[in-house]
Amino acid sequence: MVFYFSGTGNSRFVAERIARSIDQEAIDVTTYTKEKKTPMFTDEGVYVFACPSYMSAPARSMTEFIESATFPKGARAFFIVTCAVSMGISPRVCSELCEKKGLEYVGAAQVVMPQNYIALFKMQSTEENKKIVKDAIPSIDKIADMIRNGEKTDDKVFKSFEYALTKWVRDVYYKGFMKTKKFKATDACISCGKCAKVCPLSNIIMNGNKPSWGKNCTHCMACINQCPKEAIEYGKGSVGKTRYKGPESCLG
Ligand SMILES: Cc1cc2nc3c(=O)[nH]c(=O)nc-3n(C[C@H](O)[C@H](O)[C@H](O)COP(=O)(O)O)c2cc1C
Ligand code: SF4
Ligand code: SF4
């Protein structure tokens, strides 16, 4: 089974390509979390989890899904972390999670994909994104081969203080910075409701004819990047930056 969590489509794209290659189904974990279902899986095959790197480790929407689910004891787990630069401490976070869940950690592989964190980071141009997606395809296919052949990944070993510091920064960021106060729809908004529809956490409601953001936000950047009118801003952080429309928009 191939599970994914994805804000702007990178991890979904990777999961779907891998799933096709290993003849499995790609499943969006929010189909479980939105319905508040406690998932129980009995399949004895390998479990593949694909999600973005948020602050150097797998997005919590994925790790929390895994924590909440039940898997057969000793089932194998392989992680794919999409990122703009590096998956950071993801391998260790994933192997510790496996230990806690009684899963056998097989590996964690990164796939460099276009940057989507428009609120904070420099965005790449559409041309640059096309090249990044094109270059990612062979590495995705290589990962599919690794999964098929049961190969383990060669993980980077982190010094304890480096690992602890990254974890601490991540915790602080989740607690203090993943807020929605700075999201705003400008006068360019045409009230289409797409932002509400694409939010994986159902955190946006249409209040009259404008979107209104709740508190359950993981800063996935789907709403702001996918607005057809580029009518969403995140304070001054997003002004004038290229919106990322997802991997499919980079192909062809
Ligand atoms: C909240 C947030 C934190 C991020 N942190 C990192 C990071 O630490 N390292 C990195 O290389 N990319 C980082 N990124 C970029 C994403 O990991 C990358 O664009 C990813 O492929 C997005 O996947 P998605 O389209 O499936 O949501 C971050 C993006 C967001 C929104
Ligand atoms: S997606 Fe953009 S245009 Fe559509 S409702 Fe949301 S802010 Fe308005
Ligand atoms: S409200 Fe937050 S979680 Fe929902 S789409 Fe926007 S950034 Fe993502």
PDB file of C-alpha atoms and ligand atoms in Angstrom:
ATOM      1  CA  MET A   1       0.000   0.000   0.000  1.00  0.00           C
ATOM      2  CA  VAL A   2       1.253   3.486  -0.836  1.00  0.00           C
ATOM      3  CA  PHE A   3       0.016   6.294   1.403  1.00  0.00           C
ATOM      4  CA  TYR A   4       0.569   9.979   0.852  1.00  0.00           C
ATOM      5  CA  PHE A   5      -0.005  13.351   2.400  1.00  0.00           C
ATOM      6  CA  SER A   6       0.435  16.276   0.043  1.00  0.00           C
ATOM      7  CA  GLY A   7      -0.271  20.005   0.061  1.00  0.00           C
ATOM      8  CA  THR A   8       0.650  21.141  -3.432  1.00  0.00           C
ATOM      9  CA  GLY A   9       0.824  17.786  -5.207  1.00  0.00           C
ATOM     10  CA  ASN A  10       4.531  16.867  -5.131  1.00  0.00           C
ATOM     11  CA  SER A  11       4.195  13.960  -2.712  1.00  0.00           C
ATOM     12  CA  ARG A  12       0.962  12.797  -4.358  1.00  0.00           C
ATOM     13  CA  PHE A  13       2.718  12.814  -7.754  1.00  0.00           C
ATOM     14  CA  VAL A  14       5.613  10.757  -6.378  1.00  0.00           C
ATOM     15  CA  ALA A  15       3.276   8.345  -4.553  1.00  0.00           C
ATOM     16  CA  GLU A  16       1.124   7.794  -7.627  1.00  0.00           C
ATOM     17  CA  ARG A  17       4.122   7.129  -9.865  1.00  0.00           C
ATOM     18  CA  ILE A  18       5.619   4.676  -7.349  1.00  0.00           C
ATOM     19  CA  ALA A  19       2.246   2.985  -6.814  1.00  0.00           C
ATOM     20  CA  ARG A  20       1.823   2.446 -10.570  1.00  0.00           C
ATOM     21  CA  SER A  21       5.324   1.067 -10.792  1.00  0.00           C
ATOM     22  CA  ILE A  22       4.931  -1.452  -7.952  1.00  0.00           C
ATOM     23  CA  ASP A  23       1.355  -2.258  -8.944  1.00  0.00           C
ATOM     24  CA  GLN A  24      -0.297  -0.853  -5.858  1.00  0.00           C
ATOM     25  CA  GLU A  25      -2.862   1.759  -5.000  1.00  0.00           C
ATOM     26  CA  ALA A  26      -1.952   5.309  -3.853  1.00  0.00           C
ATOM     27  CA  ILE A  27      -4.123   6.403  -0.939  1.00  0.00           C
ATOM     28  CA  ASP A  28      -4.465   9.940   0.444  1.00  0.00           C
ATOM     29  CA  VAL A  29      -4.188   9.706   4.242  1.00  0.00           C
ATOM     30  CA  THR A  30      -6.632  12.586   4.645  1.00  0.00           C
ATOM     31  CA  THR A  31      -9.408  10.248   3.513  1.00  0.00           C
ATOM     32  CA  TYR A  32      -8.924   8.654   6.951  1.00  0.00           C
ATOM     33  CA  THR A  33      -8.114  11.730   9.006  1.00  0.00           C
ATOM     34  CA  LYS A  34     -11.005  13.820   7.618  1.00  0.00           C
ATOM     35  CA  GLU A  35     -13.450  11.125   8.699  1.00  0.00           C
ATOM     36  CA  LYS A  36     -11.640  10.681  12.025  1.00  0.00           C
ATOM     37  CA  LYS A  37     -11.317   6.965  11.270  1.00  0.00           C
ATOM     38  CA  THR A  38      -8.790   4.861  13.190  1.00  0.00           C
ATOM     39  CA  PRO A  39      -7.217   2.874  10.406  1.00  0.00           C
ATOM     40  CA  MET A  40      -6.428  -0.829  10.830  1.00  0.00           C
ATOM     41  CA  PHE A  41      -4.362  -2.509   8.174  1.00  0.00           C
ATOM     42  CA  THR A  42      -3.763  -6.223   7.805  1.00  0.00           C
ATOM     43  CA  ASP A  43      -1.836  -6.408   4.546  1.00  0.00           C
ATOM     44  CA  GLU A  44       1.499  -8.221   5.005  1.00  0.00           C
ATOM     45  CA  GLY A  45       3.287  -6.421   2.147  1.00  0.00           C
ATOM     46  CA  VAL A  46       5.491  -3.329   2.332  1.00  0.00           C
ATOM     47  CA  TYR A  47       3.908  -0.033   3.458  1.00  0.00           C
ATOM     48  CA  VAL A  48       5.116   3.040   1.583  1.00  0.00           C
ATOM     49  CA  PHE A  49       4.583   6.511   3.047  1.00  0.00           C
ATOM     50  CA  ALA A  50       5.173   9.638   0.956  1.00  0.00           C
ATOM     51  CA  CYS A  51       4.941  13.175   2.325  1.00  0.00           C
ATOM     52  CA  PRO A  52       6.717  16.535   2.270  1.00  0.00           C
ATOM     53  CA  SER A  53       9.569  17.552   4.511  1.00  0.00           C
ATOM     54  CA  TYR A  54       8.430  20.273   6.901  1.00  0.00           C
ATOM     55  CA  MET A  55      11.332  21.766   8.821  1.00  0.00           C
ATOM     56  CA  SER A  56      13.690  18.887   8.027  1.00  0.00           C
ATOM     57  CA  ALA A  57      11.378  16.004   8.930  1.00  0.00           C
ATOM     58  CA  PRO A  58       8.245  14.305   7.564  1.00  0.00           C
ATOM     59  CA  ALA A  59       5.068  16.389   7.785  1.00  0.00           C
ATOM     60  CA  ARG A  60       3.175  15.705  11.001  1.00  0.00           C
ATOM     61  CA  SER A  61      -0.020  14.970   9.093  1.00  0.00           C
ATOM     62  CA  MET A  62       1.763  11.805   7.975  1.00  0.00           C
ATOM     63  CA  THR A  63       3.533  10.864  11.201  1.00  0.00           C
ATOM     64  CA  GLU A  64       0.299  11.361  13.168  1.00  0.00           C
ATOM     65  CA  PHE A  65      -1.574   9.174  10.693  1.00  0.00           C
ATOM     66  CA  ILE A  66       1.002   6.407  11.158  1.00  0.00           C
ATOM     67  CA  GLU A  67       0.881   6.787  14.940  1.00  0.00           C
ATOM     68  CA  SER A  68      -2.897   6.467  14.915  1.00  0.00           C
ATOM     69  CA  ALA A  69      -3.011   3.419  12.637  1.00  0.00           C
ATOM     70  CA  THR A  70      -2.575  -0.258  13.383  1.00  0.00           C
ATOM     71  CA  PHE A  71      -0.286  -2.348  11.186  1.00  0.00           C
ATOM     72  CA  PRO A  72       0.622  -6.022  11.319  1.00  0.00           C
ATOM     73  CA  LYS A  73       3.555  -6.527  13.701  1.00  0.00           C
ATOM     74  CA  GLY A  74       6.879  -6.438  11.864  1.00  0.00           C
ATOM     75  CA  ALA A  75       5.401  -5.128   8.600  1.00  0.00           C
ATOM     76  CA  ARG A  76       7.997  -3.367   6.447  1.00  0.00           C
ATOM     77  CA  ALA A  77       7.836   0.403   6.027  1.00  0.00           C
ATOM     78  CA  PHE A  78       9.527   2.587   3.410  1.00  0.00           C
ATOM     79  CA  PHE A  79       9.371   6.378   3.476  1.00  0.00           C
ATOM     80  CA  ILE A  80       9.655   8.894   0.662  1.00  0.00           C
ATOM     81  CA  VAL A  81      10.143  12.500   1.707  1.00  0.00           C
ATOM     82  CA  THR A  82       9.766  15.188  -0.936  1.00  0.00           C
ATOM     83  CA  CYS A  83      11.663  18.403  -0.295  1.00  0.00           C
ATOM     84  CA  ALA A  84      12.989  21.507  -1.985  1.00  0.00           C
ATOM     85  CA  VAL A  85      16.530  21.017  -0.696  1.00  0.00           C
ATOM     86  CA  SER A  86      16.914  18.179   1.809  1.00  0.00           C
ATOM     87  CA  MET A  87      14.837  15.789   3.913  1.00  0.00           C
ATOM     88  CA  GLY A  88      17.128  16.550   6.881  1.00  0.00           C
ATOM     89  CA  ILE A  89      16.641  14.269   9.870  1.00  0.00           C
ATOM     90  CA  SER A  90      13.750  12.333   8.282  1.00  0.00           C
ATOM     91  CA  PRO A  91      15.473   8.900   8.237  1.00  0.00           C
ATOM     92  CA  ARG A  92      16.021   8.926  11.999  1.00  0.00           C
ATOM     93  CA  VAL A  93      12.530  10.296  12.714  1.00  0.00           C
ATOM     94  CA  CYS A  94      11.059   7.550  10.528  1.00  0.00           C
ATOM     95  CA  SER A  95      13.135   4.757  12.024  1.00  0.00           C
ATOM     96  CA  GLU A  96      12.193   5.859  15.557  1.00  0.00           C
ATOM     97  CA  LEU A  97       8.537   5.952  14.542  1.00  0.00           C
ATOM     98  CA  CYS A  98       8.829   2.421  13.154  1.00  0.00           C
ATOM     99  CA  GLU A  99      10.368   1.195  16.387  1.00  0.00           C
ATOM    100  CA  LYS A 100       7.461   2.714  18.330  1.00  0.00           C
ATOM    101  CA  LYS A 101       4.895   1.131  16.003  1.00  0.00           C
ATOM    102  CA  GLY A 102       6.541  -2.302  15.754  1.00  0.00           C
ATOM    103  CA  LEU A 103       7.250  -1.815  12.055  1.00  0.00           C
ATOM    104  CA  GLU A 104      10.444  -2.849  10.301  1.00  0.00           C
ATOM    105  CA  TYR A 105      12.134   0.304   9.004  1.00  0.00           C
ATOM    106  CA  VAL A 106      13.421  -0.366   5.485  1.00  0.00           C
ATOM    107  CA  GLY A 107      14.484   3.143   4.531  1.00  0.00           C
ATOM    108  CA  ALA A 108      13.768   6.756   3.769  1.00  0.00           C
ATOM    109  CA  ALA A 109      14.522   8.309   0.382  1.00  0.00           C
ATOM    110  CA  GLN A 110      14.295  11.943  -0.587  1.00  0.00           C
ATOM    111  CA  VAL A 111      12.980  13.361  -3.847  1.00  0.00           C
ATOM    112  CA  VAL A 112      13.850  16.972  -4.613  1.00  0.00           C
ATOM    113  CA  MET A 113      10.778  18.699  -5.994  1.00  0.00           C
ATOM    114  CA  PRO A 114       9.742  22.355  -6.484  1.00  0.00           C
ATOM    115  CA  GLN A 115       9.652  24.658  -3.481  1.00  0.00           C
ATOM    116  CA  ASN A 116       6.103  25.377  -2.281  1.00  0.00           C
ATOM    117  CA  TYR A 117       6.680  27.336   0.952  1.00  0.00           C
ATOM    118  CA  ILE A 118       5.685  30.685  -0.496  1.00  0.00           C
ATOM    119  CA  ALA A 119       5.048  32.239   2.924  1.00  0.00           C
ATOM    120  CA  LEU A 120       8.683  31.879   3.950  1.00  0.00           C
ATOM    121  CA  PHE A 121      11.082  30.905   1.182  1.00  0.00           C
ATOM    122  CA  LYS A 122      12.171  32.127  -2.235  1.00  0.00           C
ATOM    123  CA  MET A 123      10.075  30.487  -4.941  1.00  0.00           C
ATOM    124  CA  GLN A 124      11.539  29.126  -8.149  1.00  0.00           C
ATOM    125  CA  SER A 125      10.370  30.241 -11.578  1.00  0.00           C
ATOM    126  CA  THR A 126       7.974  28.100 -13.593  1.00  0.00           C
ATOM    127  CA  GLU A 127      10.849  27.218 -15.961  1.00  0.00           C
ATOM    128  CA  GLU A 128      13.037  26.101 -13.038  1.00  0.00           C
ATOM    129  CA  ASN A 129      10.177  24.013 -11.663  1.00  0.00           C
ATOM    130  CA  LYS A 130       9.768  22.249 -15.021  1.00  0.00           C
ATOM    131  CA  LYS A 131      13.416  21.199 -14.901  1.00  0.00           C
ATOM    132  CA  ILE A 132      13.191  20.063 -11.261  1.00  0.00           C
ATOM    133  CA  VAL A 133      10.182  17.829 -11.969  1.00  0.00           C
ATOM    134  CA  LYS A 134      11.792  16.403 -15.130  1.00  0.00           C
ATOM    135  CA  ASP A 135      15.010  15.658 -13.209  1.00  0.00           C
ATOM    136  CA  ALA A 136      13.063  14.040 -10.352  1.00  0.00           C
ATOM    137  CA  ILE A 137      11.431  11.372 -12.510  1.00  0.00           C
ATOM    138  CA  PRO A 138      14.488   9.039 -12.819  1.00  0.00           C
ATOM    139  CA  SER A 139      15.079   9.240  -9.058  1.00  0.00           C
ATOM    140  CA  ILE A 140      11.429   8.374  -8.363  1.00  0.00           C
ATOM    141  CA  ASP A 141      11.731   5.358 -10.669  1.00  0.00           C
ATOM    142  CA  LYS A 142      14.940   4.305  -8.914  1.00  0.00           C
ATOM    143  CA  ILE A 143      13.136   4.445  -5.559  1.00  0.00           C
ATOM    144  CA  ALA A 144      10.351   2.261  -6.997  1.00  0.00           C
ATOM    145  CA  ASP A 145      13.009  -0.294  -7.988  1.00  0.00           C
ATOM    146  CA  MET A 146      14.480  -0.181  -4.479  1.00  0.00           C
ATOM    147  CA  ILE A 147      11.055  -0.829  -2.955  1.00  0.00           C
ATOM    148  CA  ARG A 148      10.381  -3.673  -5.371  1.00  0.00           C
ATOM    149  CA  ASN A 149      13.756  -5.259  -4.586  1.00  0.00           C
ATOM    150  CA  GLY A 150      13.479  -4.714  -0.814  1.00  0.00           C
ATOM    151  CA  GLU A 151      16.671  -2.598  -0.785  1.00  0.00           C
ATOM    152  CA  LYS A 152      17.554  -0.557   2.285  1.00  0.00           C
ATOM    153  CA  THR A 153      18.608   3.097   2.082  1.00  0.00           C
ATOM    154  CA  ASP A 154      22.056   4.312   3.063  1.00  0.00           C
ATOM    155  CA  ASP A 155      21.030   6.830   5.749  1.00  0.00           C
ATOM    156  CA  LYS A 156      23.064   9.808   6.895  1.00  0.00           C
ATOM    157  CA  VAL A 157      23.991   9.553  10.569  1.00  0.00           C
ATOM    158  CA  PHE A 158      23.371  12.725  12.599  1.00  0.00           C
ATOM    159  CA  LYS A 159      25.279  13.786  15.687  1.00  0.00           C
ATOM    160  CA  SER A 160      22.986  13.676  18.735  1.00  0.00           C
ATOM    161  CA  PHE A 161      23.078  17.437  19.361  1.00  0.00           C
ATOM    162  CA  GLU A 162      22.373  18.170  15.674  1.00  0.00           C
ATOM    163  CA  TYR A 163      19.388  15.854  15.748  1.00  0.00           C
ATOM    164  CA  ALA A 164      18.061  17.244  19.040  1.00  0.00           C
ATOM    165  CA  LEU A 165      18.456  20.844  17.866  1.00  0.00           C
ATOM    166  CA  THR A 166      16.635  20.195  14.571  1.00  0.00           C
ATOM    167  CA  LYS A 167      13.818  18.469  16.452  1.00  0.00           C
ATOM    168  CA  TRP A 168      13.582  21.383  18.870  1.00  0.00           C
ATOM    169  CA  VAL A 169      13.455  23.972  16.052  1.00  0.00           C
ATOM    170  CA  ARG A 170      10.753  21.909  14.401  1.00  0.00           C
ATOM    171  CA  ASP A 171       8.647  21.707  17.573  1.00  0.00           C
ATOM    172  CA  VAL A 172       8.967  25.460  18.126  1.00  0.00           C
ATOM    173  CA  TYR A 173       8.005  26.109  14.513  1.00  0.00           C
ATOM    174  CA  TYR A 174       4.915  23.887  14.663  1.00  0.00           C
ATOM    175  CA  LYS A 175       3.763  25.503  17.894  1.00  0.00           C
ATOM    176  CA  GLY A 176       4.593  29.106  17.164  1.00  0.00           C
ATOM    177  CA  PHE A 177       4.557  29.723  13.435  1.00  0.00           C
ATOM    178  CA  MET A 178       2.000  27.497  11.727  1.00  0.00           C
ATOM    179  CA  LYS A 179      -0.697  30.113  12.159  1.00  0.00           C
ATOM    180  CA  THR A 180      -3.313  31.451   9.768  1.00  0.00           C
ATOM    181  CA  LYS A 181      -3.618  35.034  11.005  1.00  0.00           C
ATOM    182  CA  LYS A 182      -1.565  36.318   8.073  1.00  0.00           C
ATOM    183  CA  PHE A 183      -3.666  34.642   5.338  1.00  0.00           C
ATOM    184  CA  LYS A 184      -5.897  37.100   3.555  1.00  0.00           C
ATOM    185  CA  ALA A 185      -7.986  37.063   0.374  1.00  0.00           C
ATOM    186  CA  THR A 186      -7.554  40.247  -1.645  1.00  0.00           C
ATOM    187  CA  ASP A 187     -10.144  42.013  -3.807  1.00  0.00           C
ATOM    188  CA  ALA A 188      -9.078  39.773  -6.713  1.00  0.00           C
ATOM    189  CA  CYS A 189     -11.018  36.900  -5.051  1.00  0.00           C
ATOM    190  CA  ILE A 190     -13.894  35.655  -7.225  1.00  0.00           C
ATOM    191  CA  SER A 191     -15.470  33.524  -4.447  1.00  0.00           C
ATOM    192  CA  CYS A 192     -14.883  30.256  -6.345  1.00  0.00           C
ATOM    193  CA  GLY A 193     -14.262  28.244  -3.148  1.00  0.00           C
ATOM    194  CA  LYS A 194     -11.232  26.403  -4.549  1.00  0.00           C
ATOM    195  CA  CYS A 195      -9.085  27.301  -1.533  1.00  0.00           C
ATOM    196  CA  ALA A 196     -11.605  25.633   0.783  1.00  0.00           C
ATOM    197  CA  LYS A 197     -11.835  22.598  -1.484  1.00  0.00           C
ATOM    198  CA  VAL A 198      -8.080  21.991  -1.723  1.00  0.00           C
ATOM    199  CA  CYS A 199      -7.286  22.401   1.977  1.00  0.00           C
ATOM    200  CA  PRO A 200      -6.307  18.884   3.145  1.00  0.00           C
ATOM    201  CA  LEU A 201      -7.291  19.711   6.716  1.00  0.00           C
ATOM    202  CA  SER A 202     -10.675  21.291   5.866  1.00  0.00           C
ATOM    203  CA  ASN A 203      -9.494  24.422   7.619  1.00  0.00           C
ATOM    204  CA  ILE A 204     -11.098  26.981   5.295  1.00  0.00           C
ATOM    205  CA  ILE A 205     -14.758  27.882   5.122  1.00  0.00           C
ATOM    206  CA  MET A 206     -16.420  30.318   2.755  1.00  0.00           C
ATOM    207  CA  ASN A 207     -17.711  33.062   4.984  1.00  0.00           C
ATOM    208  CA  GLY A 208     -20.164  34.953   2.798  1.00  0.00           C
ATOM    209  CA  ASN A 209     -18.162  35.313  -0.388  1.00  0.00           C
ATOM    210  CA  LYS A 210     -14.660  35.293   1.117  1.00  0.00           C
ATOM    211  CA  PRO A 211     -12.564  32.468   2.574  1.00  0.00           C
ATOM    212  CA  SER A 212     -12.038  32.368   6.297  1.00  0.00           C
ATOM    213  CA  TRP A 213      -9.152  30.417   7.857  1.00  0.00           C
ATOM    214  CA  GLY A 214      -9.583  28.326  11.009  1.00  0.00           C
ATOM    215  CA  LYS A 215      -6.857  27.253  13.438  1.00  0.00           C
ATOM    216  CA  ASN A 216      -6.178  23.734  12.163  1.00  0.00           C
ATOM    217  CA  CYS A 217      -3.488  24.666   9.645  1.00  0.00           C
ATOM    218  CA  THR A 218      -0.261  22.827   8.821  1.00  0.00           C
ATOM    219  CA  HIS A 219       1.078  25.505   6.434  1.00  0.00           C
ATOM    220  CA  CYS A 220       0.882  23.110   3.468  1.00  0.00           C
ATOM    221  CA  MET A 221       0.458  26.121   1.143  1.00  0.00           C
ATOM    222  CA  ALA A 222      -2.199  24.458  -1.041  1.00  0.00           C
ATOM    223  CA  CYS A 223      -4.710  27.299  -0.661  1.00  0.00           C
ATOM    224  CA  ILE A 224      -2.357  30.147  -1.512  1.00  0.00           C
ATOM    225  CA  ASN A 225      -0.612  28.384  -4.398  1.00  0.00           C
ATOM    226  CA  GLN A 226      -3.730  27.010  -6.027  1.00  0.00           C
ATOM    227  CA  CYS A 227      -5.981  30.051  -5.970  1.00  0.00           C
ATOM    228  CA  PRO A 228      -6.792  30.658  -9.669  1.00  0.00           C
ATOM    229  CA  LYS A 229      -6.676  34.435  -9.195  1.00  0.00           C
ATOM    230  CA  GLU A 230      -3.567  34.566  -6.976  1.00  0.00           C
ATOM    231  CA  ALA A 231      -5.864  36.386  -4.582  1.00  0.00           C
ATOM    232  CA  ILE A 232      -4.378  34.970  -1.376  1.00  0.00           C
ATOM    233  CA  GLU A 233      -1.447  36.593   0.389  1.00  0.00           C
ATOM    234  CA  TYR A 234       0.410  35.608   3.546  1.00  0.00           C
ATOM    235  CA  GLY A 235       1.230  38.963   5.068  1.00  0.00           C
ATOM    236  CA  LYS A 236       4.024  40.473   3.007  1.00  0.00           C
ATOM    237  CA  GLY A 237       5.784  37.103   2.751  1.00  0.00           C
ATOM    238  CA  SER A 238       4.070  35.994  -0.446  1.00  0.00           C
ATOM    239  CA  VAL A 239       3.680  39.287  -2.302  1.00  0.00           C
ATOM    240  CA  GLY A 240       5.095  39.199  -5.832  1.00  0.00           C
ATOM    241  CA  LYS A 241       6.191  35.552  -5.598  1.00  0.00           C
ATOM    242  CA  THR A 242       5.495  32.907  -8.270  1.00  0.00           C
ATOM    243  CA  ARG A 243       2.674  30.555  -7.288  1.00  0.00           C
ATOM    244  CA  TYR A 244       3.464  26.840  -7.598  1.00  0.00           C
ATOM    245  CA  LYS A 245       0.678  25.089  -9.487  1.00  0.00           C
ATOM    246  CA  GLY A 246       1.838  21.517  -8.905  1.00  0.00           C
ATOM    247  CA  PRO A 247       3.957  18.950 -10.773  1.00  0.00           C
ATOM    248  CA  GLU A 248       1.439  18.223 -13.519  1.00  0.00           C
ATOM    249  CA  SER A 249       1.636  21.882 -14.588  1.00  0.00           C
ATOM    250  CA  CYS A 250       5.387  21.382 -15.120  1.00  0.00           C
ATOM    251  CA  LEU A 251       5.031  18.476 -17.544  1.00  0.00           C
ATOM    252  CA  GLY A 252       4.330  18.595 -21.264  1.00  0.00           C
TER     253      GLY A 252
HETATM  254  C1  LIG B   1       5.802  24.220   6.144  1.00  0.00           C
HETATM  255  C2  LIG B   1       6.836  23.832   5.142  1.00  0.00           C
HETATM  256  C3  LIG B   1       8.116  23.490   5.557  1.00  0.00           C
HETATM  257  C4  LIG B   1       9.071  23.103   4.625  1.00  0.00           C
HETATM  258  N1  LIG B   1      10.301  22.716   5.074  1.00  0.00           N
HETATM  259  C5  LIG B   1      11.224  22.266   4.189  1.00  0.00           C
HETATM  260  C6  LIG B   1      12.491  21.810   4.656  1.00  0.00           C
HETATM  261  O1  LIG B   1      12.790  21.803   5.854  1.00  0.00           O
HETATM  262  N2  LIG B   1      13.399  21.384   3.725  1.00  0.00           N
HETATM  263  C7  LIG B   1      13.126  21.383   2.383  1.00  0.00           C
HETATM  264  O2  LIG B   1      13.982  21.000   1.598  1.00  0.00           O
HETATM  265  N3  LIG B   1      11.899  21.773   1.915  1.00  0.00           N
HETATM  266  C8  LIG B   1      10.955  22.218   2.788  1.00  0.00           C
HETATM  267  N4  LIG B   1       9.708  22.609   2.335  1.00  0.00           N
HETATM  268  C9  LIG B   1       9.379  22.432   0.900  1.00  0.00           C
HETATM  269  C10 LIG B   1       8.526  21.165   0.682  1.00  0.00           C
HETATM  270  O3  LIG B   1       9.008  20.095   1.470  1.00  0.00           O
HETATM  271  C11 LIG B   1       8.489  20.714  -0.790  1.00  0.00           C
HETATM  272  O4  LIG B   1       8.162  21.737  -1.651  1.00  0.00           O
HETATM  273  C12 LIG B   1       7.547  19.509  -0.922  1.00  0.00           C
HETATM  274  O5  LIG B   1       7.868  18.781  -2.074  1.00  0.00           O
HETATM  275  C13 LIG B   1       6.088  19.898  -0.950  1.00  0.00           C
HETATM  276  O6  LIG B   1       5.307  18.730  -1.070  1.00  0.00           O
HETATM  277  P1  LIG B   1       3.752  18.674  -1.390  1.00  0.00           P
HETATM  278  O7  LIG B   1       3.564  19.373  -2.731  1.00  0.00           O
HETATM  279  O8  LIG B   1       3.458  17.227  -1.470  1.00  0.00           O
HETATM  280  O9  LIG B   1       3.040  19.376  -0.311  1.00  0.00           O
HETATM  281  C14 LIG B   1       8.754  23.050   3.231  1.00  0.00           C
HETATM  282  C15 LIG B   1       7.471  23.411   2.819  1.00  0.00           C
HETATM  283  C16 LIG B   1       6.531  23.803   3.742  1.00  0.00           C
HETATM  284  C17 LIG B   1       5.156  24.183   3.248  1.00  0.00           C
HETATM  285  S1  SF4 B   2      -9.473  30.180  -4.389  1.00  0.00           S
HETATM  286 FE1  SF4 B   2      -8.964  32.370  -4.548  1.00  0.00          FE
HETATM  287  S2  SF4 B   2     -10.581  33.234  -5.799  1.00  0.00           S
HETATM  288 FE2  SF4 B   2     -11.323  31.245  -5.082  1.00  0.00          FE
HETATM  289  S3  SF4 B   2     -12.424  31.707  -3.164  1.00  0.00           S
HETATM  290 FE3  SF4 B   2     -10.342  31.206  -2.580  1.00  0.00          FE
HETATM  291  S4  SF4 B   2      -9.301  33.210  -2.494  1.00  0.00           S
HETATM  292 FE4  SF4 B   2     -11.191  33.521  -3.650  1.00  0.00          FE
HETATM  293  S1  SF4 B   3      -5.362  26.591   5.436  1.00  0.00           S
HETATM  294 FE1  SF4 B   3      -3.389  25.761   6.007  1.00  0.00          FE
HETATM  295  S2  SF4 B   3      -3.653  23.529   5.841  1.00  0.00           S
HETATM  296 FE2  SF4 B   3      -5.324  24.493   4.681  1.00  0.00          FE
HETATM  297  S3  SF4 B   3      -4.610  24.666   2.561  1.00  0.00           S
HETATM  298 FE3  SF4 B   3      -4.111  26.616   3.578  1.00  0.00          FE
HETATM  299  S4  SF4 B   3      -2.010  26.325   4.327  1.00  0.00           S
HETATM  300 FE4  SF4 B   3      -2.836  24.247   3.881  1.00  0.00          FE
END
